[in-house]
Amino acid sequence: DERQPQHLTLELNGDVHRALHLFADSAESAPLTGGSGNVRYFGPGVHEAGEMNLASGQTIYIAGGAVVYGAIRGGSISGATVRGRGILSGAHIDRNGGGWKNLVHVHSGSNNVTVNGIILLDSPTWNLNIRNTSGMRVEDVKIIGARPNSDGIDIVGCSNATINRCFVRAWDDCLCVKTDNTGNTTNINFSGCTIWTDL
């Protein structure tokens, strides 16, 4: 049904490198209009956030119309959320310099973390790096990465992860399940995803 939310791509004259991606999302339930308490809010506009730590029970909200230059990391956390309709961009991260390289990295025994609705753009390496985590939910996330090794979503040594309705255009692996000597990986479910690798 053309009235349903869709991830669309328009290629003009067969030029895949200058394709137009149109992400027609569903209406957001309970959009936020500001931050307080455990909510870090990025409203419409451009933000230089740098490296952000995600804490247990915290929400990082990137509103539609917001472009946030930075990266998010959370280790040993529970019940945290990254959501919105805006863009988290790695365009200002030097691939060969210091600092974090993944746009979103959840790790070290974390559980029940959700990433929903945002666009991840131009990561220098993996966009979503999920390691040693249980109960991870990734829904309606859109990823576009063109740098070498810019994987889409990597699930490493995790259990009970659900990835739904995502669009991933990556230079390398789009959806990848690994162990990397971190232990077993069990019950990983992907559904309704569109994937496109440029390698």
mmCIF file with all atom_site columns, C-alpha atoms in Angstrom:
data_model
loop_
_atom_site.group_PDB
_atom_site.id
_atom_site.type_symbol
_atom_site.label_atom_id
_atom_site.label_alt_id
_atom_site.label_comp_id
_atom_site.label_asym_id
_atom_site.label_entity_id
_atom_site.label_seq_id
_atom_site.pdbx_PDB_ins_code
_atom_site.Cartn_x
_atom_site.Cartn_y
_atom_site.Cartn_z
_atom_site.occupancy
_atom_site.B_iso_or_equiv
_atom_site.pdbx_formal_charge
_atom_site.auth_seq_id
_atom_site.auth_comp_id
_atom_site.auth_asym_id
_atom_site.auth_atom_id
_atom_site.pdbx_PDB_model_num
ATOM 1   C CA . ASP A 1 1   ? 0.000  0.000   0.000   1.00 0.00 ? 1   ASP A CA 1
ATOM 2   C CA . GLU A 1 2   ? 1.572  3.282   -1.146  1.00 0.00 ? 2   GLU A CA 1
ATOM 3   C CA . ARG A 1 3   ? 0.056  5.081   1.869   1.00 0.00 ? 3   ARG A CA 1
ATOM 4   C CA . GLN A 1 4   ? 2.153  3.060   4.315   1.00 0.00 ? 4   GLN A CA 1
ATOM 5   C CA . PRO A 1 5   ? 5.530  4.211   5.656   1.00 0.00 ? 5   PRO A CA 1
ATOM 6   C CA . GLN A 1 6   ? 8.261  3.316   3.167   1.00 0.00 ? 6   GLN A CA 1
ATOM 7   C CA . HIS A 1 7   ? 11.975 3.634   2.507   1.00 0.00 ? 7   HIS A CA 1
ATOM 8   C CA . LEU A 1 8   ? 12.330 4.688   -1.120  1.00 0.00 ? 8   LEU A CA 1
ATOM 9   C CA . THR A 1 9   ? 15.307 5.244   -3.406  1.00 0.00 ? 9   THR A CA 1
ATOM 10  C CA . LEU A 1 10  ? 15.268 7.244   -6.646  1.00 0.00 ? 10  LEU A CA 1
ATOM 11  C CA . GLU A 1 11  ? 18.088 6.535   -9.102  1.00 0.00 ? 11  GLU A CA 1
ATOM 12  C CA . LEU A 1 12  ? 18.383 9.128   -11.866 1.00 0.00 ? 12  LEU A CA 1
ATOM 13  C CA . ASN A 1 13  ? 19.754 7.728   -15.122 1.00 0.00 ? 13  ASN A CA 1
ATOM 14  C CA . GLY A 1 14  ? 20.983 4.633   -13.290 1.00 0.00 ? 14  GLY A CA 1
ATOM 15  C CA . ASP A 1 15  ? 23.481 6.621   -11.181 1.00 0.00 ? 15  ASP A CA 1
ATOM 16  C CA . VAL A 1 16  ? 23.533 4.707   -7.884  1.00 0.00 ? 16  VAL A CA 1
ATOM 17  C CA . HIS A 1 17  ? 26.187 6.999   -6.380  1.00 0.00 ? 17  HIS A CA 1
ATOM 18  C CA . ARG A 1 18  ? 23.926 10.053  -6.571  1.00 0.00 ? 18  ARG A CA 1
ATOM 19  C CA . ALA A 1 19  ? 20.710 8.290   -5.594  1.00 0.00 ? 19  ALA A CA 1
ATOM 20  C CA . LEU A 1 20  ? 18.050 10.143  -3.623  1.00 0.00 ? 20  LEU A CA 1
ATOM 21  C CA . HIS A 1 21  ? 16.875 8.303   -0.493  1.00 0.00 ? 21  HIS A CA 1
ATOM 22  C CA . LEU A 1 22  ? 13.397 9.174   0.772   1.00 0.00 ? 22  LEU A CA 1
ATOM 23  C CA . PHE A 1 23  ? 12.461 7.903   4.224   1.00 0.00 ? 23  PHE A CA 1
ATOM 24  C CA . ALA A 1 24  ? 8.715  8.247   4.690   1.00 0.00 ? 24  ALA A CA 1
ATOM 25  C CA . ASP A 1 25  ? 8.335  7.264   8.332   1.00 0.00 ? 25  ASP A CA 1
ATOM 26  C CA . SER A 1 26  ? 5.212  6.599   10.307  1.00 0.00 ? 26  SER A CA 1
ATOM 27  C CA . ALA A 1 27  ? 4.039  9.352   12.622  1.00 0.00 ? 27  ALA A CA 1
ATOM 28  C CA . GLU A 1 28  ? 6.145  9.294   15.749  1.00 0.00 ? 28  GLU A CA 1
ATOM 29  C CA . SER A 1 29  ? 4.319  8.273   18.903  1.00 0.00 ? 29  SER A CA 1
ATOM 30  C CA . ALA A 1 30  ? 4.938  10.634  21.833  1.00 0.00 ? 30  ALA A CA 1
ATOM 31  C CA . PRO A 1 31  ? 7.520  12.931  20.190  1.00 0.00 ? 31  PRO A CA 1
ATOM 32  C CA . LEU A 1 32  ? 9.510  14.957  22.690  1.00 0.00 ? 32  LEU A CA 1
ATOM 33  C CA . THR A 1 33  ? 9.786  18.753  22.604  1.00 0.00 ? 33  THR A CA 1
ATOM 34  C CA . GLY A 1 34  ? 12.476 19.265  25.208  1.00 0.00 ? 34  GLY A CA 1
ATOM 35  C CA . GLY A 1 35  ? 14.767 17.601  27.673  1.00 0.00 ? 35  GLY A CA 1
ATOM 36  C CA . SER A 1 36  ? 14.643 17.227  31.422  1.00 0.00 ? 36  SER A CA 1
ATOM 37  C CA . GLY A 1 37  ? 15.786 14.724  34.004  1.00 0.00 ? 37  GLY A CA 1
ATOM 38  C CA . ASN A 1 38  ? 16.988 11.623  32.181  1.00 0.00 ? 38  ASN A CA 1
ATOM 39  C CA . VAL A 1 39  ? 16.338 13.007  28.669  1.00 0.00 ? 39  VAL A CA 1
ATOM 40  C CA . ARG A 1 40  ? 19.065 14.612  26.565  1.00 0.00 ? 40  ARG A CA 1
ATOM 41  C CA . TYR A 1 41  ? 17.260 16.490  23.795  1.00 0.00 ? 41  TYR A CA 1
ATOM 42  C CA . PHE A 1 42  ? 18.538 17.721  20.441  1.00 0.00 ? 42  PHE A CA 1
ATOM 43  C CA . GLY A 1 43  ? 15.995 19.916  18.676  1.00 0.00 ? 43  GLY A CA 1
ATOM 44  C CA . PRO A 1 44  ? 15.915 20.979  15.020  1.00 0.00 ? 44  PRO A CA 1
ATOM 45  C CA . GLY A 1 45  ? 19.208 22.530  13.936  1.00 0.00 ? 45  GLY A CA 1
ATOM 46  C CA . VAL A 1 46  ? 22.880 21.577  13.872  1.00 0.00 ? 46  VAL A CA 1
ATOM 47  C CA . HIS A 1 47  ? 24.624 20.313  17.019  1.00 0.00 ? 47  HIS A CA 1
ATOM 48  C CA . GLU A 1 48  ? 28.300 19.510  17.685  1.00 0.00 ? 48  GLU A CA 1
ATOM 49  C CA . ALA A 1 49  ? 27.846 16.926  20.441  1.00 0.00 ? 49  ALA A CA 1
ATOM 50  C CA . GLY A 1 50  ? 31.094 14.967  20.207  1.00 0.00 ? 50  GLY A CA 1
ATOM 51  C CA . GLU A 1 51  ? 31.354 11.776  22.263  1.00 0.00 ? 51  GLU A CA 1
ATOM 52  C CA . MET A 1 52  ? 28.210 11.110  24.334  1.00 0.00 ? 52  MET A CA 1
ATOM 53  C CA . ASN A 1 53  ? 27.824 8.521   27.092  1.00 0.00 ? 53  ASN A CA 1
ATOM 54  C CA . LEU A 1 54  ? 24.438 6.812   27.296  1.00 0.00 ? 54  LEU A CA 1
ATOM 55  C CA . ALA A 1 55  ? 23.477 5.888   30.877  1.00 0.00 ? 55  ALA A CA 1
ATOM 56  C CA . SER A 1 56  ? 20.985 3.411   32.306  1.00 0.00 ? 56  SER A CA 1
ATOM 57  C CA . GLY A 1 57  ? 17.428 4.672   32.037  1.00 0.00 ? 57  GLY A CA 1
ATOM 58  C CA . GLN A 1 58  ? 18.481 7.626   29.889  1.00 0.00 ? 58  GLN A CA 1
ATOM 59  C CA . THR A 1 59  ? 16.977 8.752   26.572  1.00 0.00 ? 59  THR A CA 1
ATOM 60  C CA . ILE A 1 60  ? 18.968 10.579  23.922  1.00 0.00 ? 60  ILE A CA 1
ATOM 61  C CA . TYR A 1 61  ? 16.382 12.158  21.632  1.00 0.00 ? 61  TYR A CA 1
ATOM 62  C CA . ILE A 1 62  ? 17.293 13.503  18.183  1.00 0.00 ? 62  ILE A CA 1
ATOM 63  C CA . ALA A 1 63  ? 14.282 15.386  16.831  1.00 0.00 ? 63  ALA A CA 1
ATOM 64  C CA . GLY A 1 64  ? 13.290 15.570  13.199  1.00 0.00 ? 64  GLY A CA 1
ATOM 65  C CA . GLY A 1 65  ? 15.243 18.403  11.588  1.00 0.00 ? 65  GLY A CA 1
ATOM 66  C CA . ALA A 1 66  ? 18.234 17.891  13.896  1.00 0.00 ? 66  ALA A CA 1
ATOM 67  C CA . VAL A 1 67  ? 21.705 16.968  12.671  1.00 0.00 ? 67  VAL A CA 1
ATOM 68  C CA . VAL A 1 68  ? 23.935 15.855  15.540  1.00 0.00 ? 68  VAL A CA 1
ATOM 69  C CA . TYR A 1 69  ? 27.651 15.443  14.843  1.00 0.00 ? 69  TYR A CA 1
ATOM 70  C CA . GLY A 1 70  ? 28.982 12.904  17.300  1.00 0.00 ? 70  GLY A CA 1
ATOM 71  C CA . ALA A 1 71  ? 28.846 9.347   18.606  1.00 0.00 ? 71  ALA A CA 1
ATOM 72  C CA . ILE A 1 72  ? 27.048 7.515   21.405  1.00 0.00 ? 72  ILE A CA 1
ATOM 73  C CA . ARG A 1 73  ? 28.462 4.818   23.681  1.00 0.00 ? 73  ARG A CA 1
ATOM 74  C CA . GLY A 1 74  ? 26.900 2.860   26.539  1.00 0.00 ? 74  GLY A CA 1
ATOM 75  C CA . GLY A 1 75  ? 28.496 0.030   28.493  1.00 0.00 ? 75  GLY A CA 1
ATOM 76  C CA . SER A 1 76  ? 26.917 -2.037  31.298  1.00 0.00 ? 76  SER A CA 1
ATOM 77  C CA . ILE A 1 77  ? 23.667 -0.094  30.961  1.00 0.00 ? 77  ILE A CA 1
ATOM 78  C CA . SER A 1 78  ? 20.007 -1.070  31.189  1.00 0.00 ? 78  SER A CA 1
ATOM 79  C CA . GLY A 1 79  ? 16.743 0.401   29.952  1.00 0.00 ? 79  GLY A CA 1
ATOM 80  C CA . ALA A 1 80  ? 18.273 3.148   27.784  1.00 0.00 ? 80  ALA A CA 1
ATOM 81  C CA . THR A 1 81  ? 16.913 4.582   24.534  1.00 0.00 ? 81  THR A CA 1
ATOM 82  C CA . VAL A 1 82  ? 18.182 6.510   21.515  1.00 0.00 ? 82  VAL A CA 1
ATOM 83  C CA . ARG A 1 83  ? 15.291 7.730   19.409  1.00 0.00 ? 83  ARG A CA 1
ATOM 84  C CA . GLY A 1 84  ? 13.766 10.447  17.244  1.00 0.00 ? 84  GLY A CA 1
ATOM 85  C CA . ARG A 1 85  ? 13.633 11.284  13.543  1.00 0.00 ? 85  ARG A CA 1
ATOM 86  C CA . GLY A 1 86  ? 16.848 13.262  13.195  1.00 0.00 ? 86  GLY A CA 1
ATOM 87  C CA . ILE A 1 87  ? 20.373 12.462  11.995  1.00 0.00 ? 87  ILE A CA 1
ATOM 88  C CA . LEU A 1 88  ? 23.406 11.290  13.977  1.00 0.00 ? 88  LEU A CA 1
ATOM 89  C CA . SER A 1 89  ? 26.378 11.998  11.725  1.00 0.00 ? 89  SER A CA 1
ATOM 90  C CA . GLY A 1 90  ? 29.975 10.828  11.846  1.00 0.00 ? 90  GLY A CA 1
ATOM 91  C CA . ALA A 1 91  ? 31.065 13.263  9.125   1.00 0.00 ? 91  ALA A CA 1
ATOM 92  C CA . HIS A 1 92  ? 33.292 15.173  11.575  1.00 0.00 ? 92  HIS A CA 1
ATOM 93  C CA . ILE A 1 93  ? 35.024 12.043  12.903  1.00 0.00 ? 93  ILE A CA 1
ATOM 94  C CA . ASP A 1 94  ? 38.485 11.419  11.467  1.00 0.00 ? 94  ASP A CA 1
ATOM 95  C CA . ARG A 1 95  ? 38.801 7.752   10.563  1.00 0.00 ? 95  ARG A CA 1
ATOM 96  C CA . ASN A 1 96  ? 42.521 7.748   11.388  1.00 0.00 ? 96  ASN A CA 1
ATOM 97  C CA . GLY A 1 97  ? 42.465 10.004  14.435  1.00 0.00 ? 97  GLY A CA 1
ATOM 98  C CA . GLY A 1 98  ? 41.677 9.292   18.067  1.00 0.00 ? 98  GLY A CA 1
ATOM 99  C CA . GLY A 1 99  ? 38.273 8.984   19.693  1.00 0.00 ? 99  GLY A CA 1
ATOM 100 C CA . TRP A 1 100 ? 35.252 6.828   19.071  1.00 0.00 ? 100 TRP A CA 1
ATOM 101 C CA . LYS A 1 101 ? 34.665 5.366   15.632  1.00 0.00 ? 101 LYS A CA 1
ATOM 102 C CA . ASN A 1 102 ? 31.220 3.691   15.857  1.00 0.00 ? 102 ASN A CA 1
ATOM 103 C CA . LEU A 1 103 ? 28.217 6.017   15.758  1.00 0.00 ? 103 LEU A CA 1
ATOM 104 C CA . VAL A 1 104 ? 26.327 3.918   18.334  1.00 0.00 ? 104 VAL A CA 1
ATOM 105 C CA . HIS A 1 105 ? 28.209 1.365   20.473  1.00 0.00 ? 105 HIS A CA 1
ATOM 106 C CA . VAL A 1 106 ? 26.336 -0.648  23.134  1.00 0.00 ? 106 VAL A CA 1
ATOM 107 C CA . HIS A 1 107 ? 28.494 -3.157  24.999  1.00 0.00 ? 107 HIS A CA 1
ATOM 108 C CA . SER A 1 108 ? 29.751 -4.902  28.152  1.00 0.00 ? 108 SER A CA 1
ATOM 109 C CA . GLY A 1 109 ? 26.700 -6.719  29.480  1.00 0.00 ? 109 GLY A CA 1
ATOM 110 C CA . SER A 1 110 ? 24.129 -4.069  28.628  1.00 0.00 ? 110 SER A CA 1
ATOM 111 C CA . ASN A 1 111 ? 20.467 -5.092  28.424  1.00 0.00 ? 111 ASN A CA 1
ATOM 112 C CA . ASN A 1 112 ? 17.135 -3.808  27.169  1.00 0.00 ? 112 ASN A CA 1
ATOM 113 C CA . VAL A 1 113 ? 18.484 -0.942  25.060  1.00 0.00 ? 113 VAL A CA 1
ATOM 114 C CA . THR A 1 114 ? 16.442 0.499   22.166  1.00 0.00 ? 114 THR A CA 1
ATOM 115 C CA . VAL A 1 115 ? 17.482 2.486   19.099  1.00 0.00 ? 115 VAL A CA 1
ATOM 116 C CA . ASN A 1 116 ? 14.459 3.770   17.171  1.00 0.00 ? 116 ASN A CA 1
ATOM 117 C CA . GLY A 1 117 ? 13.727 5.984   14.183  1.00 0.00 ? 117 GLY A CA 1
ATOM 118 C CA . ILE A 1 118 ? 16.974 7.901   13.728  1.00 0.00 ? 118 ILE A CA 1
ATOM 119 C CA . ILE A 1 119 ? 19.223 8.175   10.675  1.00 0.00 ? 119 ILE A CA 1
ATOM 120 C CA . LEU A 1 120 ? 22.886 7.182   11.028  1.00 0.00 ? 120 LEU A CA 1
ATOM 121 C CA . LEU A 1 121 ? 25.071 8.883   8.429   1.00 0.00 ? 121 LEU A CA 1
ATOM 122 C CA . ASP A 1 122 ? 28.720 8.638   7.384   1.00 0.00 ? 122 ASP A CA 1
ATOM 123 C CA . SER A 1 123 ? 30.250 6.524   10.132  1.00 0.00 ? 123 SER A CA 1
ATOM 124 C CA . PRO A 1 124 ? 34.019 6.043   9.788   1.00 0.00 ? 124 PRO A CA 1
ATOM 125 C CA . THR A 1 125 ? 33.564 2.347   10.694  1.00 0.00 ? 125 THR A CA 1
ATOM 126 C CA . TRP A 1 126 ? 30.600 0.322   11.991  1.00 0.00 ? 126 TRP A CA 1
ATOM 127 C CA . ASN A 1 127 ? 27.437 2.362   12.413  1.00 0.00 ? 127 ASN A CA 1
ATOM 128 C CA . LEU A 1 128 ? 25.770 0.231   15.107  1.00 0.00 ? 128 LEU A CA 1
ATOM 129 C CA . ASN A 1 129 ? 28.195 -1.904  17.118  1.00 0.00 ? 129 ASN A CA 1
ATOM 130 C CA . ILE A 1 130 ? 26.281 -4.057  19.612  1.00 0.00 ? 130 ILE A CA 1
ATOM 131 C CA . ARG A 1 131 ? 28.485 -6.307  21.784  1.00 0.00 ? 131 ARG A CA 1
ATOM 132 C CA . ASN A 1 132 ? 27.809 -8.638  24.686  1.00 0.00 ? 132 ASN A CA 1
ATOM 133 C CA . THR A 1 133 ? 24.288 -7.276  25.088  1.00 0.00 ? 133 THR A CA 1
ATOM 134 C CA . SER A 1 134 ? 20.892 -8.890  25.646  1.00 0.00 ? 134 SER A CA 1
ATOM 135 C CA . GLY A 1 135 ? 17.429 -7.656  24.754  1.00 0.00 ? 135 GLY A CA 1
ATOM 136 C CA . MET A 1 136 ? 18.576 -5.104  22.145  1.00 0.00 ? 136 MET A CA 1
ATOM 137 C CA . ARG A 1 137 ? 15.857 -3.572  19.930  1.00 0.00 ? 137 ARG A CA 1
ATOM 138 C CA . VAL A 1 138 ? 16.640 -1.666  16.721  1.00 0.00 ? 138 VAL A CA 1
ATOM 139 C CA . GLU A 1 139 ? 13.602 -0.388  14.825  1.00 0.00 ? 139 GLU A CA 1
ATOM 140 C CA . ASP A 1 140 ? 13.047 1.950   11.852  1.00 0.00 ? 140 ASP A CA 1
ATOM 141 C CA . VAL A 1 141 ? 16.709 2.977   11.802  1.00 0.00 ? 141 VAL A CA 1
ATOM 142 C CA . LYS A 1 142 ? 18.081 4.263   8.503   1.00 0.00 ? 142 LYS A CA 1
ATOM 143 C CA . ILE A 1 143 ? 21.815 3.923   7.800   1.00 0.00 ? 143 ILE A CA 1
ATOM 144 C CA . ILE A 1 144 ? 23.900 5.371   4.982   1.00 0.00 ? 144 ILE A CA 1
ATOM 145 C CA . GLY A 1 145 ? 27.662 4.830   5.098   1.00 0.00 ? 145 GLY A CA 1
ATOM 146 C CA . ALA A 1 146 ? 30.200 5.064   2.290   1.00 0.00 ? 146 ALA A CA 1
ATOM 147 C CA . ARG A 1 147 ? 33.600 4.911   3.989   1.00 0.00 ? 147 ARG A CA 1
ATOM 148 C CA . PRO A 1 148 ? 35.555 1.630   3.878   1.00 0.00 ? 148 PRO A CA 1
ATOM 149 C CA . ASN A 1 149 ? 34.420 -0.750  6.640   1.00 0.00 ? 149 ASN A CA 1
ATOM 150 C CA . SER A 1 150 ? 31.293 1.297   7.330   1.00 0.00 ? 150 SER A CA 1
ATOM 151 C CA . ASP A 1 151 ? 29.228 -1.745  8.395   1.00 0.00 ? 151 ASP A CA 1
ATOM 152 C CA . GLY A 1 152 ? 25.554 -1.230  9.092   1.00 0.00 ? 152 GLY A CA 1
ATOM 153 C CA . ILE A 1 153 ? 24.464 -3.240  12.150  1.00 0.00 ? 153 ILE A CA 1
ATOM 154 C CA . ASP A 1 154 ? 26.900 -5.669  13.791  1.00 0.00 ? 154 ASP A CA 1
ATOM 155 C CA . ILE A 1 155 ? 25.590 -7.995  16.522  1.00 0.00 ? 155 ILE A CA 1
ATOM 156 C CA . VAL A 1 156 ? 28.565 -9.506  18.368  1.00 0.00 ? 156 VAL A CA 1
ATOM 157 C CA . GLY A 1 157 ? 28.248 -12.051 21.183  1.00 0.00 ? 157 GLY A CA 1
ATOM 158 C CA . CYS A 1 158 ? 24.651 -11.007 21.913  1.00 0.00 ? 158 CYS A CA 1
ATOM 159 C CA . SER A 1 159 ? 21.361 -12.672 22.786  1.00 0.00 ? 159 SER A CA 1
ATOM 160 C CA . ASN A 1 160 ? 17.705 -11.861 22.187  1.00 0.00 ? 160 ASN A CA 1
ATOM 161 C CA . ALA A 1 161 ? 18.166 -9.015  19.707  1.00 0.00 ? 161 ALA A CA 1
ATOM 162 C CA . THR A 1 162 ? 15.388 -7.780  17.411  1.00 0.00 ? 162 THR A CA 1
ATOM 163 C CA . ILE A 1 163 ? 16.056 -5.658  14.336  1.00 0.00 ? 163 ILE A CA 1
ATOM 164 C CA . ASN A 1 164 ? 12.913 -4.513  12.482  1.00 0.00 ? 164 ASN A CA 1
ATOM 165 C CA . ARG A 1 165 ? 12.112 -2.313  9.469   1.00 0.00 ? 165 ARG A CA 1
ATOM 166 C CA . CYS A 1 166 ? 15.591 -0.866  8.981   1.00 0.00 ? 166 CYS A CA 1
ATOM 167 C CA . PHE A 1 167 ? 17.194 0.516   5.823   1.00 0.00 ? 167 PHE A CA 1
ATOM 168 C CA . VAL A 1 168 ? 20.929 -0.104  5.545   1.00 0.00 ? 168 VAL A CA 1
ATOM 169 C CA . ARG A 1 169 ? 23.126 1.149   2.714   1.00 0.00 ? 169 ARG A CA 1
ATOM 170 C CA . ALA A 1 170 ? 26.713 0.418   3.704   1.00 0.00 ? 170 ALA A CA 1
ATOM 171 C CA . TRP A 1 171 ? 30.082 0.143   2.039   1.00 0.00 ? 171 TRP A CA 1
ATOM 172 C CA . ASP A 1 172 ? 30.684 -3.221  3.724   1.00 0.00 ? 172 ASP A CA 1
ATOM 173 C CA . ASP A 1 173 ? 28.489 -5.641  5.731   1.00 0.00 ? 173 ASP A CA 1
ATOM 174 C CA . CYS A 1 174 ? 24.898 -4.480  6.133   1.00 0.00 ? 174 CYS A CA 1
ATOM 175 C CA . LEU A 1 175 ? 23.562 -6.897  8.770   1.00 0.00 ? 175 LEU A CA 1
ATOM 176 C CA . CYS A 1 176 ? 26.201 -9.015  10.453  1.00 0.00 ? 176 CYS A CA 1
ATOM 177 C CA . VAL A 1 177 ? 26.089 -11.560 13.293  1.00 0.00 ? 177 VAL A CA 1
ATOM 178 C CA . LYS A 1 178 ? 29.428 -12.495 14.898  1.00 0.00 ? 178 LYS A CA 1
ATOM 179 C CA . THR A 1 179 ? 30.988 -13.900 18.022  1.00 0.00 ? 179 THR A CA 1
ATOM 180 C CA . ASP A 1 180 ? 34.514 -12.405 17.782  1.00 0.00 ? 180 ASP A CA 1
ATOM 181 C CA . ASN A 1 181 ? 35.552 -14.727 20.628  1.00 0.00 ? 181 ASN A CA 1
ATOM 182 C CA . THR A 1 182 ? 33.118 -12.946 22.959  1.00 0.00 ? 182 THR A CA 1
ATOM 183 C CA . GLY A 1 183 ? 30.833 -15.905 23.634  1.00 0.00 ? 183 GLY A CA 1
ATOM 184 C CA . ASN A 1 184 ? 27.691 -17.326 22.091  1.00 0.00 ? 184 ASN A CA 1
ATOM 185 C CA . THR A 1 185 ? 25.309 -15.385 19.882  1.00 0.00 ? 185 THR A CA 1
ATOM 186 C CA . THR A 1 186 ? 21.714 -16.605 20.200  1.00 0.00 ? 186 THR A CA 1
ATOM 187 C CA . ASN A 1 187 ? 18.175 -15.637 19.199  1.00 0.00 ? 187 ASN A CA 1
ATOM 188 C CA . ILE A 1 188 ? 18.917 -12.794 16.779  1.00 0.00 ? 188 ILE A CA 1
ATOM 189 C CA . ASN A 1 189 ? 15.905 -11.791 14.668  1.00 0.00 ? 189 ASN A CA 1
ATOM 190 C CA . PHE A 1 190 ? 15.915 -9.572  11.571  1.00 0.00 ? 190 PHE A CA 1
ATOM 191 C CA . SER A 1 191 ? 12.672 -8.679  9.782   1.00 0.00 ? 191 SER A CA 1
ATOM 192 C CA . GLY A 1 192 ? 11.452 -6.213  7.176   1.00 0.00 ? 192 GLY A CA 1
ATOM 193 C CA . CYS A 1 193 ? 14.899 -4.738  6.464   1.00 0.00 ? 193 CYS A CA 1
ATOM 194 C CA . THR A 1 194 ? 16.161 -3.327  3.163   1.00 0.00 ? 194 THR A CA 1
ATOM 195 C CA . ILE A 1 195 ? 19.884 -3.787  2.602   1.00 0.00 ? 195 ILE A CA 1
ATOM 196 C CA . TRP A 1 196 ? 22.267 -2.435  -0.035  1.00 0.00 ? 196 TRP A CA 1
ATOM 197 C CA . THR A 1 197 ? 26.031 -2.905  -0.023  1.00 0.00 ? 197 THR A CA 1
ATOM 198 C CA . ASP A 1 198 ? 28.270 -0.789  -2.252  1.00 0.00 ? 198 ASP A CA 1
ATOM 199 C CA . LEU A 1 199 ? 31.424 -2.908  -1.943  1.00 0.00 ? 199 LEU A CA 1
#
